[in-house]
């Protein structure tokens, strides 16, 4: 197995609040890992630590065996390899859809303008947004924004994509279009780490599911194991509450 | 007809006929100083505001942190002093101070430009700081997440949005500068207000000269504020966008008009 990321004993505290406690797991090439858990269990913080938007307090994050927390990999270069899709899209408001997908390529990866443009168009077509290249983010619906954000991340040719509740800010009728894009990415072999409340996605699309509770990984396994025969009573409780609420 | 026989309007026409050239020259001087100084003030304001929003990097040593703190302190002092004292006194302070203490005779123009620029810079620094802080932090995270460095993030994403946000205040500063250059008459700058004083002093027609000069000031500020509005709407771009009809790489061909106001995006 081609290991891309290995998280070892990851700890994160905000002041005295220990939000992540001794997190261990690995991400291998082609993995689609769903992270589920109650609000406040530390899912976002985990993704943000992996992407270095937050500084982990302790532990190691190995990228192809190199510890990024110890500065063994250039931080900005590492970020181009580990893309992130946010709940709130975070498209650049001052750029058009096309330029959103180009600016990182030309300024960070130093690609030529026409190469970057071709690449941007390729991924915008993939997410079904190639007609909207001239629009500004404020002229798009939430689902459209999120699809552009996915194209922007893909245009950097990342090895792993992190998704932090990519559909939570969307109106219900737009959730499907984004999940469809993510599903086709997964089928195309993209390595993904997805924090989600979409249990059907976690169950049907991912190959592994991580259930987090109180800053720990309470249980980890295949979707079958987690959804149909959870070992931990807390997992069982969470899933039953979740399905009865929905 | 002697001046004493003239009515109000005739006197105004008299002023315009005899002093129109001087008034125009004064107005031009005022505008040049106001525009140049607003631009320079923006440059100063952006530089200062940018430094004031720098957070020390987690890996920075004690020396770098120390330097940053000292620089920030000096900049804060600059902002507070120049915002907290009248520009007329600042003009006298700098103009006479440089000649008395350093033997430097700033020309009228350079003195005027230096004074108004650093004064504007002090106001703009606060505005820029606010403008930067008003940009959604998610924008910065979006940029960092695709590997942009800190300077790239600022230059490409945050500052353009901050600039757009503070355009109304930049315009406001320009208007204020057009009016406030009048305090430069204390160091002998022949701008519009100085011209007014010369005319009214020579002719003893205070009311009429004031009316003419006020009209000129108003035209200048009104035109500027309209132009700035227009510039703002230009920055926002059109409210419509063209929808590319082809789903291929040939995205320059076939474009249809698309009106987002009509809610076509949903
Ligand atoms: N910047 C911060 N400063 C202090 N505490 C924080 C910060 N960010 C998160 N926390 C705390 O960390 C804990 C975990 O937050 P996190 O956002 O990771 O949860 P989550 O699992 O993503 O929840 P949700 O499902 O609601 O998004 C929470 O208790 C939160 O209050
Ligand atoms: Mg979260």
XYZ file of C-alpha atoms and ligand atoms in Angstrom:
544
model
C 0.000 0.000 0.000
C 1.179 3.467 -0.936
C 1.077 5.455 2.266
C 0.656 9.212 1.836
C -0.088 10.480 5.336
C 0.549 8.954 8.720
C -0.841 10.715 11.771
C 0.849 9.675 15.016
C -0.210 10.642 18.534
C -1.610 13.948 17.293
C -2.603 16.316 20.096
C -4.138 19.755 19.829
C -5.054 22.020 22.697
C -6.658 25.445 22.637
C -5.528 26.956 25.913
C -6.501 24.312 28.435
C -9.089 22.715 26.157
C -7.671 19.484 24.768
C -9.528 19.142 21.470
C -7.543 16.314 19.883
C -6.183 13.537 22.084
C -3.719 11.049 20.702
C -5.044 10.627 17.163
C -3.502 7.850 15.048
C -4.390 6.816 11.528
C -2.949 6.529 8.061
C -4.119 7.646 4.643
C -3.029 5.542 1.689
C -3.311 6.228 -1.996
C -6.881 5.769 -3.202
C -8.402 5.860 0.265
C -11.731 7.572 0.701
C -12.052 8.063 4.434
C -15.158 9.537 6.001
C -14.842 11.142 9.412
C -18.087 11.273 11.356
C -18.890 12.347 14.875
C -20.872 14.732 17.005
C -20.471 18.488 16.821
C -17.424 19.606 18.765
C -15.714 16.231 18.629
C -12.709 17.786 16.846
C -13.254 16.759 13.219
C -12.583 20.195 11.721
C -9.637 20.739 13.997
C -8.153 17.443 12.819
C -8.402 18.448 9.152
C -7.054 21.912 9.903
C -4.062 20.426 11.706
C -3.380 18.113 8.773
C -3.490 21.102 6.427
C -1.416 23.174 8.885
C -4.047 25.856 9.200
C -3.752 25.092 12.901
C -0.507 24.218 14.645
C -0.697 20.825 16.242
C 0.406 20.840 19.858
C 2.035 17.413 19.834
C 2.558 14.261 17.824
C 3.695 13.811 14.259
C 2.181 14.137 10.816
C 4.272 12.193 8.316
C 3.913 12.985 4.633
C 5.643 10.180 2.712
C 7.626 9.544 5.857
C 8.674 13.171 6.408
C 7.457 14.969 9.510
C 5.730 18.161 8.421
C 5.431 19.437 11.992
C 9.218 19.261 12.346
C 9.594 21.344 9.200
C 10.999 18.506 7.073
C 8.775 19.572 4.176
C 8.259 23.110 2.887
C 4.915 24.211 4.304
C 3.551 25.926 1.182
C 4.659 23.104 -1.115
C 3.056 20.574 1.202
C -0.226 22.502 1.066
C -0.323 22.259 -2.716
C -0.197 18.483 -2.268
C -2.900 18.373 0.364
C -5.871 20.354 -0.915
C -8.739 21.550 1.203
C -12.399 22.162 0.470
C -14.175 24.258 3.084
C -17.710 24.302 4.348
C -17.882 28.004 3.467
C -16.281 27.551 0.000
C -13.735 30.362 0.468
C -13.582 31.172 -3.228
C -11.613 34.334 -3.917
C -14.259 37.035 -4.216
C -12.046 39.278 -6.315
C -11.518 36.727 -9.080
C -13.752 35.175 -11.718
C -14.490 31.460 -11.604
C -11.764 30.773 -14.145
C -9.182 32.938 -12.381
C -9.993 31.250 -9.072
C -8.787 28.020 -10.657
C -5.769 29.634 -12.347
C -4.196 31.943 -9.789
C -2.738 29.184 -7.610
C -1.349 27.323 -10.602
C 0.441 30.340 -12.047
C 1.637 31.889 -8.803
C 2.367 28.849 -6.664
C 3.151 26.097 -9.164
C 4.580 28.627 -11.673
C 2.707 27.063 -14.545
C 2.399 28.905 -17.857
C -0.827 30.849 -18.277
C -2.256 28.734 -21.115
C -1.317 25.468 -19.459
C -3.029 26.643 -16.279
C -6.068 27.773 -18.221
C -6.387 24.440 -20.001
C -6.093 22.616 -16.701
C -8.647 24.878 -15.046
C -11.076 24.279 -17.899
C -10.543 20.537 -17.663
C -11.555 20.457 -14.009
C -14.314 23.029 -14.366
C -15.815 20.777 -17.045
C -15.433 17.844 -14.718
C -17.524 19.554 -12.046
C -19.963 20.888 -14.640
C -19.046 24.547 -14.226
C -17.238 25.322 -17.475
C -20.088 27.523 -18.637
C -19.622 29.848 -15.692
C -15.972 30.782 -16.121
C -16.730 34.492 -16.351
C -18.939 34.683 -13.292
C -17.777 36.102 -9.985
C -18.347 33.935 -6.887
C -21.116 36.240 -5.615
C -23.102 35.444 -8.763
C -23.198 31.702 -8.059
C -25.391 29.494 -5.917
C -23.864 27.631 -2.988
C -23.691 24.327 -4.822
C -22.039 25.984 -7.799
C -19.527 27.720 -5.555
C -18.607 24.467 -3.905
C -18.118 22.734 -7.251
C -15.795 25.557 -8.340
C -13.933 25.249 -5.038
C -13.432 21.556 -5.758
C -12.162 22.370 -9.258
C -9.794 24.954 -7.790
C -8.366 22.378 -5.403
C -8.079 19.740 -8.140
C -6.257 22.126 -10.489
C -3.295 22.073 -8.103
C -2.945 18.297 -8.726
C -3.068 17.390 -5.039
C -2.340 13.905 -3.747
C -5.021 14.131 -1.095
C -8.124 16.272 -0.843
C -9.528 17.203 2.548
C -13.226 18.073 2.716
C -14.660 19.765 5.791
C -18.428 19.307 5.688
C -18.589 20.424 2.057
C -22.373 20.228 1.905
C -23.361 21.557 5.334
C -23.796 25.158 4.214
C -25.924 24.200 1.217
C -29.653 24.238 0.664
C -30.937 20.659 0.586
C -31.594 20.702 -3.149
C -27.931 21.507 -3.847
C -26.376 18.837 -1.670
C -26.815 16.203 -4.355
C -24.859 18.002 -7.076
C -21.821 18.362 -4.830
C -22.002 14.811 -3.527
C -22.210 13.565 -7.113
C -18.971 15.373 -7.962
C -17.287 13.916 -4.880
C -18.526 10.470 -5.719
C -17.130 10.639 -9.235
C -13.809 11.835 -7.821
C -13.743 8.869 -5.484
C -14.506 6.521 -8.347
C -11.679 8.132 -10.308
C -9.246 7.068 -7.593
C -8.781 10.410 -5.802
C -7.531 10.079 -2.254
C -9.994 11.848 -0.003
C -10.542 12.600 3.661
C -14.109 13.753 4.173
C -15.671 15.156 7.319
C -19.372 14.715 6.761
C -22.808 14.369 8.257
C -24.019 12.661 5.067
C -24.233 9.118 6.371
C -25.271 7.681 3.019
C -22.104 9.095 1.470
C -19.958 7.699 4.282
C -21.612 4.314 3.947
C -21.703 3.993 0.166
C -18.692 5.873 -1.138
C -15.908 5.592 1.410
C -13.729 2.577 1.999
C -13.077 3.508 5.628
C -15.024 5.340 8.276
C -13.610 7.010 11.365
C -15.971 7.820 14.203
C -14.672 10.557 16.483
C -15.897 11.366 19.976
C -14.412 13.877 22.431
C -11.232 14.365 20.454
C -10.449 10.662 20.112
C -10.951 8.097 17.416
C -13.594 5.983 19.093
C -13.866 3.486 16.286
C -12.424 2.959 12.830
C -13.331 0.399 10.207
C -15.010 -0.377 6.933
C -18.416 1.211 6.356
C -19.930 -2.256 6.887
C -18.309 -2.635 10.266
C -19.179 0.863 11.457
C -22.726 1.047 10.165
C -23.904 -2.541 10.602
C -21.854 -3.942 13.456
C -20.299 -1.127 15.500
C -18.235 -2.430 18.396
C -18.356 0.647 20.606
C -21.637 1.480 22.327
C -20.928 5.170 21.688
C -20.744 4.574 17.939
C -23.968 2.608 18.107
C -25.612 5.355 20.094
C -24.429 8.113 17.743
C -25.603 6.278 14.644
C -28.973 5.387 16.051
C -29.540 8.973 17.198
C -28.400 10.213 13.831
C -30.648 7.989 11.804
C -33.677 8.567 14.006
C -33.175 12.347 13.816
C -33.055 12.294 10.046
C -19.485 101.707 -13.572
C -17.425 101.739 -10.386
C -17.223 98.759 -8.099
C -19.385 100.573 -5.568
C -22.220 100.803 -8.088
C -22.166 97.122 -8.989
C -24.696 94.654 -7.646
C -23.807 91.221 -6.277
C -23.803 89.408 -9.614
C -21.939 92.110 -11.417
C -19.244 91.945 -8.766
C -18.961 88.186 -9.137
C -18.572 88.599 -12.882
C -15.977 91.265 -12.271
C -14.002 88.871 -10.071
C -14.192 86.111 -12.623
C -13.123 88.405 -15.451
C -10.185 89.897 -13.617
C -9.114 86.977 -11.464
C -10.441 83.942 -13.338
C -6.913 82.959 -14.325
C -5.628 83.147 -10.754
C -8.627 81.236 -9.461
C -8.109 78.500 -12.031
C -4.438 78.325 -11.167
C -5.311 78.133 -7.489
C -7.873 75.430 -8.184
C -5.349 73.482 -10.240
C -2.789 73.716 -7.441
C -5.367 72.536 -4.947
C -6.330 69.594 -7.131
C -2.751 68.552 -7.846
C -1.884 68.629 -4.154
C -5.095 66.833 -3.181
C -4.756 64.057 -5.779
C -1.020 63.492 -5.390
C -1.271 63.551 -1.620
C -4.251 61.217 -1.508
C -2.354 58.725 -3.654
C 0.838 59.046 -1.619
C -1.243 58.910 1.542
C -2.757 55.644 0.313
C 0.689 54.206 -0.296
C 1.784 55.224 3.212
C -1.522 54.023 4.655
C -1.243 50.626 2.979
C 2.342 50.196 4.124
C 1.561 51.179 7.716
C -1.771 49.357 7.864
C -0.160 46.212 6.476
C 2.615 46.215 9.054
C 0.107 46.804 11.827
C -1.856 43.701 10.856
C 1.206 41.421 10.747
C 1.016 38.712 13.364
C 4.397 37.353 14.379
C 5.047 33.971 12.824
C 5.083 31.076 15.266
C 8.686 30.258 14.404
C 9.948 33.836 14.719
C 12.649 34.337 17.303
C 12.616 36.872 20.108
C 14.611 39.390 18.048
C 12.194 39.432 15.132
C 9.264 39.709 17.508
C 11.036 42.553 19.316
C 11.709 44.442 16.078
C 8.115 44.007 14.995
C 6.875 45.390 18.302
C 9.132 48.429 18.142
C 8.137 49.147 14.534
C 4.466 48.782 15.393
C 4.884 51.137 18.353
C 6.526 53.790 16.191
C 3.813 53.482 13.546
C 1.062 53.726 16.144
C 2.710 56.867 17.527
C 2.838 58.348 14.021
C -0.831 57.607 13.423
C -1.950 59.008 16.766
C 0.142 62.194 16.596
C -0.882 63.115 13.064
C -4.513 62.320 13.634
C -4.532 64.099 16.945
C -3.109 67.487 15.951
C -4.348 70.116 13.456
C -2.795 69.902 10.013
C -2.209 73.634 10.033
C 0.133 73.287 12.996
C 1.767 70.223 11.452
C 2.478 72.324 8.376
C 4.073 75.076 10.422
C 5.936 72.530 12.567
C 7.473 70.695 9.634
C 8.073 73.668 7.370
C 9.710 75.899 9.936
C 11.189 73.037 11.914
C 13.172 71.633 9.010
C 14.605 75.033 8.187
C 15.405 75.985 11.766
C 16.764 72.653 13.003
C 18.339 71.202 9.871
C 18.807 74.255 7.720
C 16.737 72.617 4.996
C 14.489 74.917 3.052
C 11.686 72.734 1.778
C 10.240 74.330 -1.306
C 6.619 75.352 -1.102
C 5.548 72.395 -3.220
C 7.541 69.703 -1.492
C 6.511 71.018 1.905
C 2.858 71.002 0.899
C 3.032 67.519 -0.532
C 4.969 66.050 2.380
C 2.615 67.495 4.963
C -0.662 66.520 3.346
C 0.640 63.062 2.383
C 1.790 62.054 5.821
C -1.369 63.469 7.309
C -3.504 61.486 4.886
C -1.288 58.452 5.491
C -2.088 58.574 9.194
C -5.816 58.494 8.520
C -5.479 55.903 5.759
C -3.421 53.589 7.982
C -6.386 53.106 10.277
C -8.728 52.734 7.329
C -6.506 50.140 5.662
C -6.109 48.224 8.914
C -9.883 48.096 9.224
C -10.202 47.190 5.546
C -7.824 44.270 5.919
C -9.555 43.034 9.055
C -12.930 43.284 7.319
C -11.923 40.747 4.661
C -13.412 37.371 5.587
C -10.668 35.249 7.209
C -11.878 32.390 5.010
C -10.330 34.203 2.028
C -6.919 33.945 3.620
C -7.449 30.296 4.494
C -8.558 29.536 0.947
C -5.337 31.072 -0.326
C -3.100 29.372 2.241
C -4.792 26.043 1.515
C -3.639 26.081 -2.113
C -0.087 26.838 -1.048
C 0.096 30.603 -1.438
C 2.769 32.204 0.699
C 1.858 34.907 3.209
C 2.882 37.775 0.840
C 1.073 36.177 -2.117
C -2.042 35.794 0.006
C -1.944 39.474 0.936
C -1.085 40.795 -2.513
C -3.368 38.632 -4.619
C -6.356 38.026 -2.391
C -6.629 40.161 0.736
C -5.388 43.590 -0.359
C -7.474 43.843 -3.549
C -10.569 43.108 -1.486
C -9.493 45.485 1.263
C -8.922 48.171 -1.375
C -12.410 47.670 -2.726
C -13.868 47.819 0.768
C -12.184 51.102 1.590
C -12.759 52.860 -1.742
C -15.497 55.034 -0.194
C -13.088 56.193 2.522
C -10.360 56.892 -0.022
C -12.854 59.069 -1.858
C -13.768 60.740 1.380
C -10.115 61.489 2.020
C -9.732 63.035 -1.413
C -12.687 65.325 -0.775
C -11.310 66.266 2.628
C -7.918 66.953 1.089
C -9.384 69.226 -1.571
C -10.870 71.342 1.184
C -8.087 70.992 3.724
C -5.262 72.123 1.465
C -6.493 75.569 2.470
C -4.500 75.268 5.669
C -1.354 75.294 3.525
C -1.882 78.984 3.025
C -0.058 79.257 6.355
C 3.176 78.305 4.593
C 2.374 80.433 1.572
C 1.162 77.787 -0.862
C -0.819 79.606 -3.534
C -3.774 77.283 -3.696
C -7.441 78.112 -4.072
C -8.019 79.496 -0.589
C -4.858 81.605 -0.757
C -6.142 83.025 -4.056
C -9.469 83.824 -2.421
C -7.728 85.750 0.331
C -5.626 87.702 -2.161
C -8.651 88.631 -4.228
C -10.867 89.581 -1.330
C -8.027 91.538 0.240
C -7.325 93.430 -2.964
C -10.923 94.206 -3.884
C -12.635 94.306 -0.481
C -15.355 92.056 -1.946
C -15.389 89.326 0.685
C -18.905 88.061 0.135
C -18.660 87.818 -3.649
C -15.164 86.319 -3.633
C -16.249 83.766 -1.057
C -19.261 82.814 -3.145
C -17.204 82.329 -6.294
C -14.558 80.333 -4.468
C -17.134 78.178 -2.718
C -18.743 77.351 -6.033
C -15.369 76.307 -7.408
C -14.665 74.110 -4.357
C -18.071 72.536 -4.642
C -17.695 71.755 -8.344
C -14.314 70.150 -7.672
C -15.521 67.958 -4.829
C -18.780 67.037 -6.527
C -17.101 65.960 -9.753
C -14.551 63.944 -7.785
C -17.161 62.144 -5.727
C -19.125 61.223 -8.881
C -15.975 59.968 -10.595
C -15.131 57.840 -7.567
C -18.604 56.321 -7.521
C -18.128 55.408 -11.129
C -14.709 53.896 -10.385
C -16.259 51.796 -7.615
C -18.902 50.361 -9.893
C -16.181 49.648 -12.461
C -14.265 47.684 -9.820
C -17.325 45.592 -9.074
C -17.557 44.538 -12.694
C -20.814 43.950 -14.506
C -23.742 42.449 -12.657
C -24.217 40.153 -15.631
C -21.799 37.596 -16.924
C -21.486 35.762 -20.185
C -22.417 32.133 -20.088
C -20.134 30.074 -22.280
C -22.333 27.910 -24.479
C -19.785 25.264 -25.315
C -18.660 22.799 -22.735
C -15.265 22.379 -24.315
C -11.945 24.149 -24.162
C -13.110 26.506 -26.922
C -14.417 28.869 -24.318
C -13.873 31.995 -26.387
C -16.478 30.959 -28.922
C -20.225 31.313 -28.669
C -21.227 33.385 -25.666
C -24.743 34.072 -24.556
C -25.840 36.847 -22.270
C -26.711 35.751 -18.796
C -28.428 37.930 -16.270
C -27.710 36.907 -12.723
C -30.150 39.515 -11.426
C -32.949 37.528 -12.914
C -31.956 34.708 -10.630
C -30.835 32.400 -13.405
C -28.259 30.763 -11.223
C -30.754 28.679 -9.341
N -9.823 28.518 17.348
C -10.318 27.880 18.424
N -10.078 28.332 19.665
C -10.566 27.677 20.748
N -11.297 26.557 20.694
C -11.568 26.060 19.496
C -11.100 26.680 18.292
N -11.523 25.950 17.234
C -12.215 24.931 17.751
N -12.250 24.968 19.101
C -12.910 24.013 19.979
O -12.487 22.748 19.608
C -13.542 21.810 19.735
C -13.670 21.013 18.467
O -14.048 21.873 17.438
P -14.200 21.392 15.936
O -14.587 22.577 15.134
O -12.976 20.672 15.534
O -15.409 20.381 16.039
P -16.183 19.623 14.886
O -16.115 18.190 15.208
O -15.672 20.047 13.567
O -17.667 20.126 15.086
P -18.782 20.486 14.004
O -19.414 19.193 13.595
O -19.750 21.343 14.761
O -18.117 21.201 12.871
C -14.773 22.605 20.098
O -14.999 22.424 21.476
C -14.401 24.019 19.798
O -15.010 24.875 20.691
Mg -16.463 21.223 11.954
